[in-house]
XYZ file of C-alpha atoms in Angstrom:
716
model
C -13.351 73.639 -12.781
C -10.335 74.378 -10.506
C -6.773 73.232 -11.269
C -6.915 71.188 -8.057
C -10.022 69.366 -9.058
C -8.641 68.616 -12.585
C -5.569 67.122 -11.134
C -7.625 65.001 -8.722
C -9.662 63.632 -11.578
C -6.595 62.865 -13.840
C -4.978 61.077 -10.780
C -8.254 59.202 -10.157
C -8.376 58.082 -13.792
C -4.747 57.132 -13.874
C -5.247 55.170 -10.534
C -8.239 53.429 -11.992
C -6.435 52.580 -15.124
C -3.470 51.332 -13.134
C -5.692 49.074 -11.039
C -7.424 47.919 -14.154
C -4.155 46.995 -15.782
C -2.893 45.311 -12.626
C -6.133 43.367 -12.285
C -5.879 42.249 -15.812
C -2.364 41.207 -15.435
C -3.363 39.176 -12.372
C -6.230 37.466 -14.042
C -6.822 33.986 -12.740
C -5.228 30.991 -14.659
C -6.670 27.485 -15.334
C -4.203 24.651 -15.905
C -4.787 21.148 -17.057
C -3.130 18.513 -14.899
C -1.362 15.669 -16.580
C -0.224 17.101 -19.885
C 2.691 15.030 -20.777
C 5.117 15.940 -23.557
C 2.584 18.808 -24.426
C -0.333 16.403 -24.921
C -3.005 15.202 -22.583
C -3.681 11.485 -22.868
C -6.158 9.630 -20.642
C -7.244 6.087 -20.295
C -10.858 5.378 -21.515
C -12.304 5.158 -18.070
C -10.054 7.678 -16.311
C -10.775 11.156 -15.084
C -8.489 14.208 -15.146
C -8.389 17.505 -13.320
C -8.493 21.208 -14.083
C -6.625 23.439 -11.516
C -7.839 26.995 -11.020
C -5.587 29.593 -9.452
C -8.501 31.399 -7.908
C -11.673 29.576 -6.503
C -14.440 29.336 -9.080
C -17.732 30.967 -8.765
C -20.015 27.871 -8.249
C -22.963 28.901 -10.372
C -20.842 29.545 -13.425
C -19.696 25.777 -13.577
C -22.205 24.584 -15.775
C -22.389 22.255 -18.986
C -23.011 25.308 -21.133
C -19.936 27.051 -19.839
C -17.541 23.977 -19.699
C -18.076 21.325 -22.259
C -16.351 18.720 -24.448
C -16.728 18.130 -28.191
C -15.227 15.373 -30.356
C -13.223 16.130 -33.386
C -16.367 16.007 -35.534
C -18.003 18.680 -33.431
C -20.466 16.441 -31.543
C -21.149 16.914 -27.896
C -19.573 14.542 -25.275
C -21.438 14.273 -21.974
C -18.614 14.294 -19.501
C -19.375 14.673 -15.806
C -17.854 17.627 -13.985
C -17.181 17.418 -10.132
C -16.058 20.611 -8.394
C -13.896 20.296 -5.222
C -14.960 21.669 -1.895
C -12.301 24.476 -2.091
C -13.481 25.269 -5.735
C -9.773 25.425 -7.012
C -10.093 21.851 -8.725
C -12.577 20.461 -11.279
C -12.553 16.820 -11.995
C -13.563 15.728 -15.512
C -15.119 12.168 -15.441
C -15.827 10.015 -18.367
C -19.393 9.981 -19.667
C -21.528 7.352 -18.002
C -21.726 5.494 -21.381
C -17.956 5.878 -21.909
C -16.175 7.878 -24.411
C -17.037 7.101 -28.128
C -14.585 4.565 -29.752
C -14.130 6.743 -32.706
C -12.948 9.308 -33.003
C -10.623 9.271 -29.955
C -9.726 13.011 -30.080
C -11.600 15.617 -28.051
C -11.515 19.150 -26.924
C -12.607 20.648 -23.716
C -13.866 24.193 -23.902
C -13.898 26.696 -20.925
C -16.126 29.775 -21.775
C -15.259 33.233 -20.580
C -18.526 33.040 -18.650
C -16.633 30.827 -16.117
C -15.870 33.307 -13.336
C -14.185 33.870 -9.979
C -16.198 35.347 -7.308
C -14.911 38.800 -8.209
C -16.195 38.399 -11.795
C -12.981 37.674 -13.578
C -12.619 35.238 -16.446
C -9.756 32.730 -16.607
C -6.838 32.608 -18.941
C -4.492 29.660 -19.612
C -5.848 26.221 -20.753
C -9.262 27.264 -21.905
C -9.267 25.114 -24.982
C -7.727 21.732 -24.080
C -7.257 19.042 -26.684
C -7.029 15.477 -25.256
C -6.982 11.923 -26.506
C -8.389 8.711 -25.122
C -6.736 5.424 -25.295
C -7.510 1.836 -24.132
C -3.787 0.706 -24.234
C -0.919 1.899 -21.905
C 1.329 4.070 -23.881
C 5.039 3.614 -24.099
C 8.146 5.708 -24.169
C 9.630 5.580 -27.609
C 12.957 7.358 -27.289
C 15.563 8.752 -24.860
C 14.470 12.287 -25.755
C 10.978 11.452 -24.576
C 12.075 10.007 -21.438
C 14.496 12.885 -20.669
C 11.649 15.346 -21.280
C 9.383 13.347 -18.882
C 11.879 13.629 -15.940
C 12.798 17.359 -16.748
C 9.000 18.121 -16.506
C 9.002 16.251 -13.221
C 12.088 18.195 -12.093
C 10.123 21.502 -12.823
C 7.120 20.313 -10.906
C 9.418 19.258 -8.014
C 10.854 22.752 -7.831
C 7.454 24.412 -7.962
C 5.721 22.225 -5.404
C 7.620 21.100 -2.210
C 4.750 18.787 -1.398
C 5.393 17.001 -4.691
C 8.964 16.170 -3.611
C 7.863 14.803 -0.212
C 5.058 12.729 -1.698
C 7.149 11.536 -4.522
C 9.625 9.856 -2.199
C 7.144 8.621 0.325
C 7.848 5.035 1.363
C 4.870 2.830 2.149
C 5.129 -0.032 0.401
C 2.071 -4.047 0.847
C -11.204 -12.158 0.589
C -11.083 -14.997 3.008
C -8.041 -15.881 4.935
C -6.136 -18.632 3.293
C -5.404 -21.180 5.844
C -4.407 -23.730 3.107
C -3.437 -26.988 4.418
C -0.956 -28.806 2.095
C -1.722 -32.292 1.140
C 0.920 -35.006 1.841
C 2.328 -36.850 4.789
C 2.438 -34.019 7.213
C -0.068 -31.549 8.357
C 1.751 -28.190 8.696
C 1.182 -24.402 8.809
C 1.327 -22.117 5.986
C 1.756 -18.338 5.872
C -1.318 -16.404 7.089
C -2.148 -15.024 3.560
C -4.700 -12.503 2.645
C -6.175 -14.390 -0.418
C -6.715 -18.023 -0.654
C -4.323 -19.410 -3.363
C -2.145 -16.413 -3.368
C 0.965 -16.986 -1.301
C 3.011 -14.054 0.254
C 6.601 -13.995 0.970
C 7.721 -14.310 4.690
C 10.723 -14.655 6.922
C 9.983 -18.225 7.829
C 8.280 -21.148 5.980
C 8.102 -24.821 6.343
C 7.522 -27.638 3.985
C 6.579 -30.168 6.767
C 10.028 -31.494 7.137
C 12.318 -28.589 7.192
C 12.117 -25.027 8.553
C 13.566 -22.289 6.238
C 14.499 -19.075 8.022
C 15.921 -15.760 6.995
C 18.101 -14.037 9.660
C 21.037 -11.651 9.759
C 21.971 -11.981 5.846
C 21.632 -15.800 6.077
C 19.158 -18.539 5.047
C 18.998 -21.384 7.583
C 17.645 -24.843 6.809
C 16.738 -26.807 9.856
C 15.483 -30.359 9.908
C 12.755 -31.034 12.494
C 12.353 -34.907 12.576
C 13.199 -36.966 14.415
C 14.964 -34.339 16.239
C 15.786 -30.761 15.340
C 19.232 -30.356 13.380
C 20.555 -27.337 11.525
C 21.297 -28.855 8.090
C 22.888 -25.911 6.139
C 23.383 -22.197 6.061
C 23.457 -20.056 2.997
C 25.346 -16.783 3.670
C 24.625 -13.685 1.548
C 27.136 -10.905 0.623
C 27.492 -8.167 2.950
C 25.471 -5.710 0.793
C 22.425 -8.203 0.516
C 19.557 -7.743 3.015
C 17.083 -10.566 2.442
C 13.531 -9.974 3.385
C 11.140 -12.689 2.098
C 11.332 -16.191 0.905
C 9.066 -18.640 -1.058
C 9.064 -22.439 -1.297
C 8.188 -24.447 -4.337
C 9.129 -28.081 -3.901
C 12.830 -28.378 -3.871
C 13.197 -24.731 -4.703
C 13.729 -21.787 -2.525
C 13.389 -18.158 -3.767
C 14.931 -15.498 -1.564
C 13.999 -11.795 -2.293
C 15.459 -8.640 -0.751
C 17.461 -5.493 -1.385
C 21.192 -5.128 -2.284
C 23.316 -1.895 -2.282
C 26.362 -1.598 -4.464
C 28.708 1.200 -5.595
C 27.577 3.422 -8.581
C 27.958 1.761 -11.950
C 30.466 3.482 -14.407
C 30.030 3.630 -18.176
C 33.063 3.856 -20.254
C 36.829 3.904 -19.292
C 38.088 4.648 -15.870
C 39.574 8.033 -17.191
C 38.242 11.414 -17.552
C 35.625 10.305 -20.052
C 33.921 7.806 -17.697
C 30.324 8.645 -16.739
C 28.837 7.947 -13.287
C 25.572 6.020 -13.512
C 23.964 6.398 -9.978
C 22.366 3.316 -8.562
C 20.112 3.619 -5.474
C 20.190 -0.071 -4.828
C 18.799 -3.320 -6.348
C 15.976 -5.552 -5.796
C 17.671 -8.983 -5.700
C 15.979 -12.420 -6.283
C 18.071 -15.622 -5.571
C 16.677 -18.947 -6.573
C 18.190 -22.038 -4.988
C 18.000 -25.792 -5.614
C 17.630 -27.392 -2.174
C 16.962 -30.843 -3.391
C 20.320 -31.722 -1.557
C 19.661 -29.910 1.652
C 23.379 -30.310 2.813
C 24.533 -28.469 -0.331
C 22.023 -25.905 -1.706
C 23.029 -24.647 -5.086
C 22.307 -21.312 -6.558
C 20.393 -21.736 -9.900
C 19.589 -18.030 -10.801
C 20.292 -14.580 -9.545
C 18.204 -11.685 -10.901
C 18.716 -7.947 -9.948
C 16.325 -5.108 -10.673
C 17.363 -1.555 -10.018
C 15.246 -0.086 -7.275
C 13.656 -1.004 -3.919
C 11.793 -4.142 -3.307
C 8.154 -3.430 -2.457
C 5.968 -6.639 -2.416
C 5.638 -10.026 -3.867
C 2.972 -12.748 -4.392
C 3.032 -16.229 -5.652
C 0.360 -18.106 -7.609
C 1.168 -21.726 -8.440
C 4.851 -21.784 -9.171
C 5.120 -18.137 -10.487
C 6.368 -15.318 -8.243
C 5.171 -11.850 -9.119
C 7.662 -9.289 -7.748
C 6.843 -5.574 -7.418
C 9.790 -3.142 -7.124
C 10.134 0.660 -7.383
C 13.006 2.670 -8.752
C 13.746 6.384 -8.072
C 16.298 7.555 -10.485
C 18.571 10.528 -9.712
C 16.753 12.546 -12.408
C 17.842 15.895 -10.942
C 21.322 15.203 -12.298
C 19.772 15.806 -15.772
C 20.488 19.514 -15.014
C 24.161 18.847 -15.264
C 24.168 16.032 -17.791
C 21.359 15.984 -20.208
C 22.478 12.703 -21.735
C 22.373 10.809 -18.421
C 20.566 7.462 -18.832
C 17.811 7.376 -16.230
C 16.374 3.984 -17.186
C 16.162 1.038 -14.627
C 18.812 -1.657 -15.075
C 18.152 -5.382 -14.943
C 20.671 -8.231 -14.690
C 19.987 -11.949 -15.058
C 22.654 -14.627 -14.484
C 21.155 -16.634 -17.327
C 22.151 -13.966 -19.862
C 25.269 -12.564 -18.126
C 26.200 -10.625 -15.043
C 26.110 -7.064 -16.599
C 23.244 -4.828 -15.743
C 21.452 -3.635 -18.865
C 19.091 -0.835 -19.127
C 15.353 -1.649 -20.039
C 14.666 -0.845 -23.719
C 12.731 2.593 -24.320
C 10.021 0.892 -26.083
C 9.519 -1.423 -23.068
C 8.899 1.427 -20.631
C 5.254 2.380 -20.378
C 3.687 5.176 -18.556
C 0.603 5.850 -16.563
C -1.164 8.718 -18.417
C -1.177 11.913 -16.438
C 1.560 10.587 -14.222
C 4.022 12.946 -12.704
C 5.629 10.541 -10.358
C 9.517 10.645 -10.275
C 9.868 6.844 -10.217
C 9.306 3.532 -11.990
C 7.223 0.540 -11.009
C 8.829 -2.806 -12.160
C 6.659 -5.829 -12.306
C 8.595 -9.021 -12.642
C 7.334 -12.668 -13.144
C 9.713 -15.524 -12.283
C 8.674 -19.182 -12.593
C 10.295 -21.225 -9.863
C 9.425 -24.583 -11.567
C 11.159 -23.468 -14.698
C 14.355 -21.622 -13.657
C 15.737 -21.240 -17.219
C 12.437 -19.433 -18.494
C 12.938 -15.935 -19.890
C 12.415 -13.342 -17.385
C 9.338 -11.104 -17.787
C 9.936 -7.590 -16.669
C 7.369 -4.736 -17.216
C 8.350 -1.118 -16.456
C 5.839 1.691 -15.779
C 6.598 5.359 -15.099
C 4.751 6.114 -11.869
C 4.744 4.590 -8.461
C 2.417 2.671 -6.186
C 1.980 2.268 -2.435
C -0.353 -0.503 -1.589
C -0.497 -3.867 -3.511
C -3.367 -6.335 -3.733
C -3.449 -9.415 -5.788
C -6.151 -12.200 -6.564
C -5.336 -15.264 -8.531
C -6.208 -13.536 -11.757
C -5.352 -9.750 -11.185
C -2.787 -7.567 -9.640
C -3.738 -4.093 -8.403
C -1.391 -1.204 -7.601
C -2.871 1.721 -5.563
C -1.179 5.134 -6.303
C -1.824 8.051 -4.103
C -1.915 11.524 -5.841
C -2.553 15.047 -4.635
C -4.959 16.806 -6.936
C -5.466 20.602 -6.232
C -4.283 22.107 -2.915
C -5.552 19.476 -0.390
C -7.235 16.782 -2.323
C -5.601 13.407 -2.039
C -7.020 10.724 -4.395
C -5.904 7.091 -5.186
C -5.559 5.930 -8.622
C -5.842 2.087 -8.964
C -4.141 0.241 -11.919
C -5.198 -3.226 -12.763
C -3.189 -5.842 -14.322
C -4.214 -9.309 -15.519
C -1.817 -12.004 -14.534
C -1.766 -15.530 -15.997
C 1.154 -17.993 -16.224
C 3.768 -15.349 -15.807
C 2.281 -12.767 -18.340
C 1.347 -9.394 -16.842
C -1.046 -7.385 -18.935
C -2.309 -3.875 -18.146
C -6.194 -4.181 -18.056
C -7.783 -0.864 -16.831
C -7.539 1.841 -14.241
C -9.935 3.744 -11.857
C -9.854 6.424 -9.244
C -11.307 6.935 -5.782
C -11.085 9.872 -3.152
C -8.860 9.424 -0.228
C -5.927 7.213 0.675
C -5.665 3.429 1.481
C -4.319 2.046 4.728
C -2.835 -1.061 3.414
C -3.567 -4.292 1.228
C -6.445 -5.178 3.357
C -8.178 -1.986 2.309
C -8.698 -3.639 -1.132
C -10.400 -6.750 -2.399
C -11.746 -8.413 -5.493
C -15.174 -10.267 -5.212
C -17.390 -11.603 -7.997
C -15.622 -9.497 -10.709
C -15.923 -6.325 -8.705
C -13.023 -4.365 -6.888
C -13.694 -2.970 -3.430
C -11.573 -0.403 -1.790
C -11.862 1.507 1.596
C -10.202 4.882 1.933
C -9.818 7.850 4.368
C -10.073 11.317 3.124
C -8.918 14.474 4.873
C -7.086 14.772 8.085
C -8.182 13.564 11.561
C -7.207 16.662 13.464
C -7.953 19.214 10.739
C -10.798 21.714 11.232
C -10.534 22.974 7.692
C -10.596 19.388 5.991
C -11.815 16.928 8.643
C -11.424 13.220 7.753
C -14.103 10.907 6.506
C -14.045 7.293 5.362
C -15.589 5.506 2.466
C -16.026 2.371 0.609
C -15.908 2.306 -3.103
C -16.965 -0.441 -5.523
C -15.706 -0.584 -9.114
C -16.550 -2.920 -11.927
C -14.184 -5.097 -13.956
C -13.358 -2.039 -16.188
C -12.547 -0.082 -12.947
C -15.564 2.192 -13.211
C -17.159 3.385 -10.053
C -20.558 1.714 -9.684
C -21.260 2.036 -5.953
C -20.071 3.836 -2.859
C -20.717 4.594 0.834
C -19.280 7.849 1.900
C -18.962 10.195 4.951
C -18.420 7.435 7.497
C -17.027 8.360 10.994
C -16.195 11.983 10.228
C -13.157 13.106 12.160
C -11.690 9.607 12.391
C -9.538 7.377 10.157
C -9.457 3.817 9.141
C -7.290 1.482 11.241
C -8.294 -1.953 9.814
C -10.450 -3.521 7.078
C -11.567 -6.994 6.317
C -13.734 -8.228 3.466
C -15.633 -11.547 3.932
C -17.852 -12.624 1.051
C -20.514 -9.869 0.475
C -19.728 -8.065 3.681
C -17.009 -5.556 4.566
C -15.920 -4.805 8.119
C -14.213 -1.397 8.797
C -12.657 -0.195 12.061
C -12.126 3.598 12.408
C -10.817 5.383 15.501
C -10.228 8.722 17.144
C -11.655 8.248 20.607
C -13.584 5.065 20.425
C -13.497 2.147 17.919
C -16.522 1.922 15.666
C -16.836 -1.309 13.844
C -18.929 -0.872 10.716
C -20.650 -3.759 8.991
C -21.217 -2.898 5.263
C -23.247 -5.009 2.796
C -21.904 -5.036 -0.667
C -24.232 -7.810 -2.161
C -25.673 -5.245 -4.502
C -22.434 -3.649 -5.906
C -24.309 -0.502 -7.145
C -25.831 0.206 -3.677
C -23.707 -0.749 -0.782
C -25.008 0.197 2.660
C -24.095 0.173 6.249
C -26.041 -2.409 8.152
C -24.614 -2.029 11.671
C -22.179 -0.219 13.890
C -20.509 -0.995 17.183
C -18.664 1.489 19.352
C -16.224 0.168 21.853
C -12.980 1.497 23.578
C -9.646 0.784 21.756
C -9.090 -0.131 18.167
C -8.226 -3.004 15.976
C -5.201 -2.866 13.565
C -5.954 -6.387 12.138
C -9.227 -8.228 11.564
C -9.118 -12.022 11.109
C -12.231 -14.159 10.270
C -13.125 -17.233 12.367
C -16.120 -18.041 10.125
C -18.667 -16.046 8.158
C -20.290 -14.865 11.414
C -17.473 -14.111 13.692
C -14.134 -12.352 13.521
C -11.232 -11.579 15.837
C -9.751 -7.962 16.258
C -6.224 -7.482 17.311
C -5.121 -4.054 18.382
C -4.789 -1.747 21.415
C -6.816 -0.923 24.433
C -7.033 2.919 24.927
C -7.682 5.414 27.624
C -9.237 8.832 27.579
C -7.134 11.207 29.621
C -9.511 14.277 29.168
C -13.194 13.676 29.452
C -13.755 16.182 26.824
C -16.011 18.514 28.844
C -13.665 21.470 27.933
C -14.923 22.238 24.420
C -11.653 24.061 23.600
C -9.434 21.103 24.421
C -9.523 17.707 22.376
C -9.405 14.737 24.823
C -6.068 13.011 24.874
C -6.064 9.364 23.935
C -3.232 7.057 25.167
C -2.631 3.469 24.119
C -2.764 0.895 26.927
C -2.261 -2.866 26.620
C -2.762 -5.060 23.693
C -6.404 -5.935 23.028
C -8.048 -8.961 21.475
C -11.827 -8.688 20.643
C -14.153 -11.395 19.523
C -16.941 -10.042 17.466
C -20.303 -11.798 16.747
C -21.881 -10.420 13.530
C -24.557 -12.972 13.269
C -26.977 -10.029 13.474
C -25.386 -7.754 10.896
C -27.466 -4.802 12.048
C -26.224 -5.099 15.675
C -22.665 -6.451 15.837
C -21.541 -7.375 19.311
C -18.135 -7.669 21.089
C -18.688 -10.850 22.933
C -15.339 -11.301 24.663
C -12.046 -9.375 25.103
C -8.707 -9.998 26.392
C -6.199 -7.221 27.502
C -2.544 -8.213 27.459
C -0.125 -6.144 29.547
C -0.182 -2.319 29.749
C 1.322 0.628 27.707
C 4.371 -0.506 25.843
C 3.132 -4.074 25.126
C 3.575 -4.939 21.614
C 3.276 -7.814 19.020
C 4.573 -7.939 15.410
C 0.983 -9.088 14.574
C -0.341 -5.605 15.034
C 1.806 -4.441 11.976
C 2.251 -7.728 10.050
C -0.590 -10.290 9.625
C 1.862 -13.007 8.731
C 3.001 -13.194 12.450
C -0.355 -14.817 13.213
C -0.603 -18.689 13.639
C -3.829 -20.455 13.166
C -4.024 -24.216 13.962
C -7.631 -25.092 12.708
C -8.205 -28.447 14.316
C -7.690 -27.064 17.868
C -9.145 -23.508 17.057
C -5.725 -22.356 18.214
C -4.292 -18.918 17.511
C -0.747 -17.747 18.551
C 1.462 -14.672 17.969
C 4.646 -13.308 19.330
C 4.590 -10.712 22.221
C 6.572 -8.408 24.483
C 4.660 -7.461 27.572
C 5.196 -4.273 29.614
C 3.187 -2.965 32.579
C 2.887 0.521 33.881
C 4.998 1.052 36.867
C 2.946 1.789 39.917
C 2.937 5.286 41.017
C 4.362 6.586 37.763
C 2.607 7.895 34.742
C 5.480 7.375 32.264
C 7.773 4.555 33.496
C 7.248 0.953 32.324
C 8.300 -2.315 33.827
C 9.266 -5.027 31.411
C 7.408 -8.317 32.116
C 8.320 -10.981 29.532
C 8.719 -11.720 25.929
C 7.655 -14.859 24.159
C 4.415 -16.037 22.587
C 0.919 -16.564 23.576
C -1.496 -19.323 22.404
C -5.312 -18.866 22.655
C -8.255 -21.194 21.850
C -10.821 -18.816 20.206
C -14.408 -20.099 19.343
C -17.845 -18.401 19.354
C -18.947 -20.895 22.040
C -16.123 -20.461 24.540
C -14.774 -17.008 23.689
C -11.038 -16.216 24.091
C -9.286 -18.811 26.251
C -5.592 -18.609 27.075
C -3.971 -21.925 26.579
C -0.214 -21.350 27.128
C 2.352 -18.583 27.642
C 5.543 -19.628 25.916
C 8.610 -18.009 27.503
C 12.098 -18.956 28.728
C 11.621 -17.150 32.072
C 12.902 -19.895 34.232
C 16.205 -20.471 32.277
C 17.855 -17.078 33.146
C 17.578 -13.999 35.183
C 14.828 -11.554 34.442
C 15.853 -8.938 31.929
C 14.999 -5.131 32.266
C 14.222 -4.892 28.549
C 13.403 -7.199 25.802
C 16.154 -8.830 23.944
C 16.262 -8.615 20.166
C 17.845 -12.069 19.613
C 15.166 -13.642 21.758
C 12.196 -12.100 20.020
C 10.114 -14.749 18.388
C 9.423 -13.899 14.775
C 7.008 -16.571 13.807
C 5.062 -19.565 15.177
C 4.340 -22.594 13.027
C 3.135 -26.231 13.634
C 3.979 -29.431 12.048
C 1.644 -32.328 12.963
C 1.472 -32.274 16.755
C 4.449 -30.055 17.330
C 4.497 -26.239 17.773
C 7.576 -24.414 16.921
C 8.610 -20.901 18.016
C 11.388 -19.284 15.766
C 13.382 -16.417 17.045
C 16.672 -14.827 15.898
C 18.507 -17.047 18.488
C 16.875 -20.407 18.533
C 13.932 -22.740 17.353
C 11.925 -24.268 20.213
C 9.439 -27.096 19.851
C 6.382 -27.799 22.051
C 3.874 -30.544 22.340
C 0.399 -29.319 20.979
C -1.161 -31.830 23.496
C 0.133 -30.160 26.710
C 2.309 -27.301 25.438
C 5.446 -28.620 27.124
C 8.802 -27.970 25.579
C 10.154 -30.937 23.753
C 13.240 -29.728 22.067
C 15.351 -26.609 21.246
C 18.310 -25.701 19.005
C 20.345 -22.624 18.885
C 20.609 -21.373 15.236
C 22.684 -18.136 15.554
């Protein structure tokens, strides 16, 4: 052998060894998501994920290669679900549930689990975990600091985590509850009968209560309108919603104040950052001329949602501490603070043992659930604090559900749902579940006959790699998935959902508006009964009866006919659209009538806020605020402002959609070129035979007999 050949062989061996060493050092890694404080704890019906740095070889993912044993060595029949990109493996609870004893388990990953290149994984290949039926709690300041330091580390590793963690989203038959008493008057258009929602305007049949510009206005309506009193709030308080309960008014909103300081004002003082407070102000209005403040409650964080059952208001808020400051000050107290005027004005941190956490949570925020009894203003305040945030809120008379979106793997977005039992002001964690995709809003969720139903969109509408699809999931009382309908309207997303009895109605959209009719009578086998495709889309669905519903949304226009396969058709919004749907034949739903209002630029608060809808049932009357624009003739982009005010329609299956009145002040002043903020109608309501429009500037009354103006009062 020549010297040259020998050197080449040596170099080849060295190169192969180097490649081997490099490949070994780059061996793929598996990591268990949700290990908190070094341990993995899951709720008894919950699932958890394994993340693989390199895609798995699918045929090596078997129960023989990935398996769970309990602490006594017995097999536990968990269910494994591999993601489409093969980077994530979901570990679901056994169909029969985890055994009650023991509650300690170990997941084993065999070296036989390979990548497509035949490499085995390192990392979390033996993962001890525990199962609990109770929400665990923080026990010390050290544990809480460790939690947020782990969050901070994850924040740095994943930019998406930071963006997602700070995301702001925060919201059955319709309850057209008529209050008994001397007057017949409108109530808030609530989602669930018997569960009131906070609103800008409410009435008790004698007075109108309105929040505007950091003030609460009380206006008497009979025998003629008269402003009785005004409650002004401090400059840093921004009220958002109010509730009525007899002679009590509860105002809820946000307040902002300078950072708190702990200690002396000297060099030893410590800054305690405050991002704002949720404030609840309870007033006694038995004397309408002189309302008196009975109680003031402040909770550190942002107000998200509220509901009222009987006399108890359940308030949901979210607090994002400045946890990144722990890098400079490891002793910083990042607990939420609460102040209650009944116990003093100082804001006190929530005790460590009162802070619970959602297992596997890595959210950098707290969810605070607060119960306040308006009928008993001196009752102790009930505040529950949980590490982990929620986006959408749904509440029945017995249960509160919080939906939490969470990325799992590279592109998979799932929704965890946490269920809390509520009764007479007590809030108790009940169970949790998980579904694929994300929710739209509170109407995506519903409770019916003990089952929880939720509609979600998974993927992205304009993505070729992960195209969107839609689904409906049904979970039992223990939040375990029992039925589902998946892969609906691929490439589209949900724009509105309404649950009515055993049926679900779902509107998706990309180029046309499919209305799906889904039967959930058998919770274990939901099925699509019918589908209707029409132009436009509905953002809010409102039931008339069990066979008809109204869709409020937008008309649309396809700019490109789609014949060029390389170019997606461009869809533009036109005027506001109302649709009357007949679902008598569930297999063949029909759009029996439509109404197009204005052109592009036309808008109503109703399209984002269902509480802007008025329903007067004895006249089949529906009303809502509106600002109407029309496209300028000869121009593709210019708009002409037409008018702003409110529209009233009689809507019935027999007559369809019939315009009854257009309520505006057109004749009283020169035509404006743009809508005016102070003249925008916020809400419509009725008391007996009078209709009232409430704006930021005035309250105007009309006769429900002929819709003629009867009175008006300037309020601001």
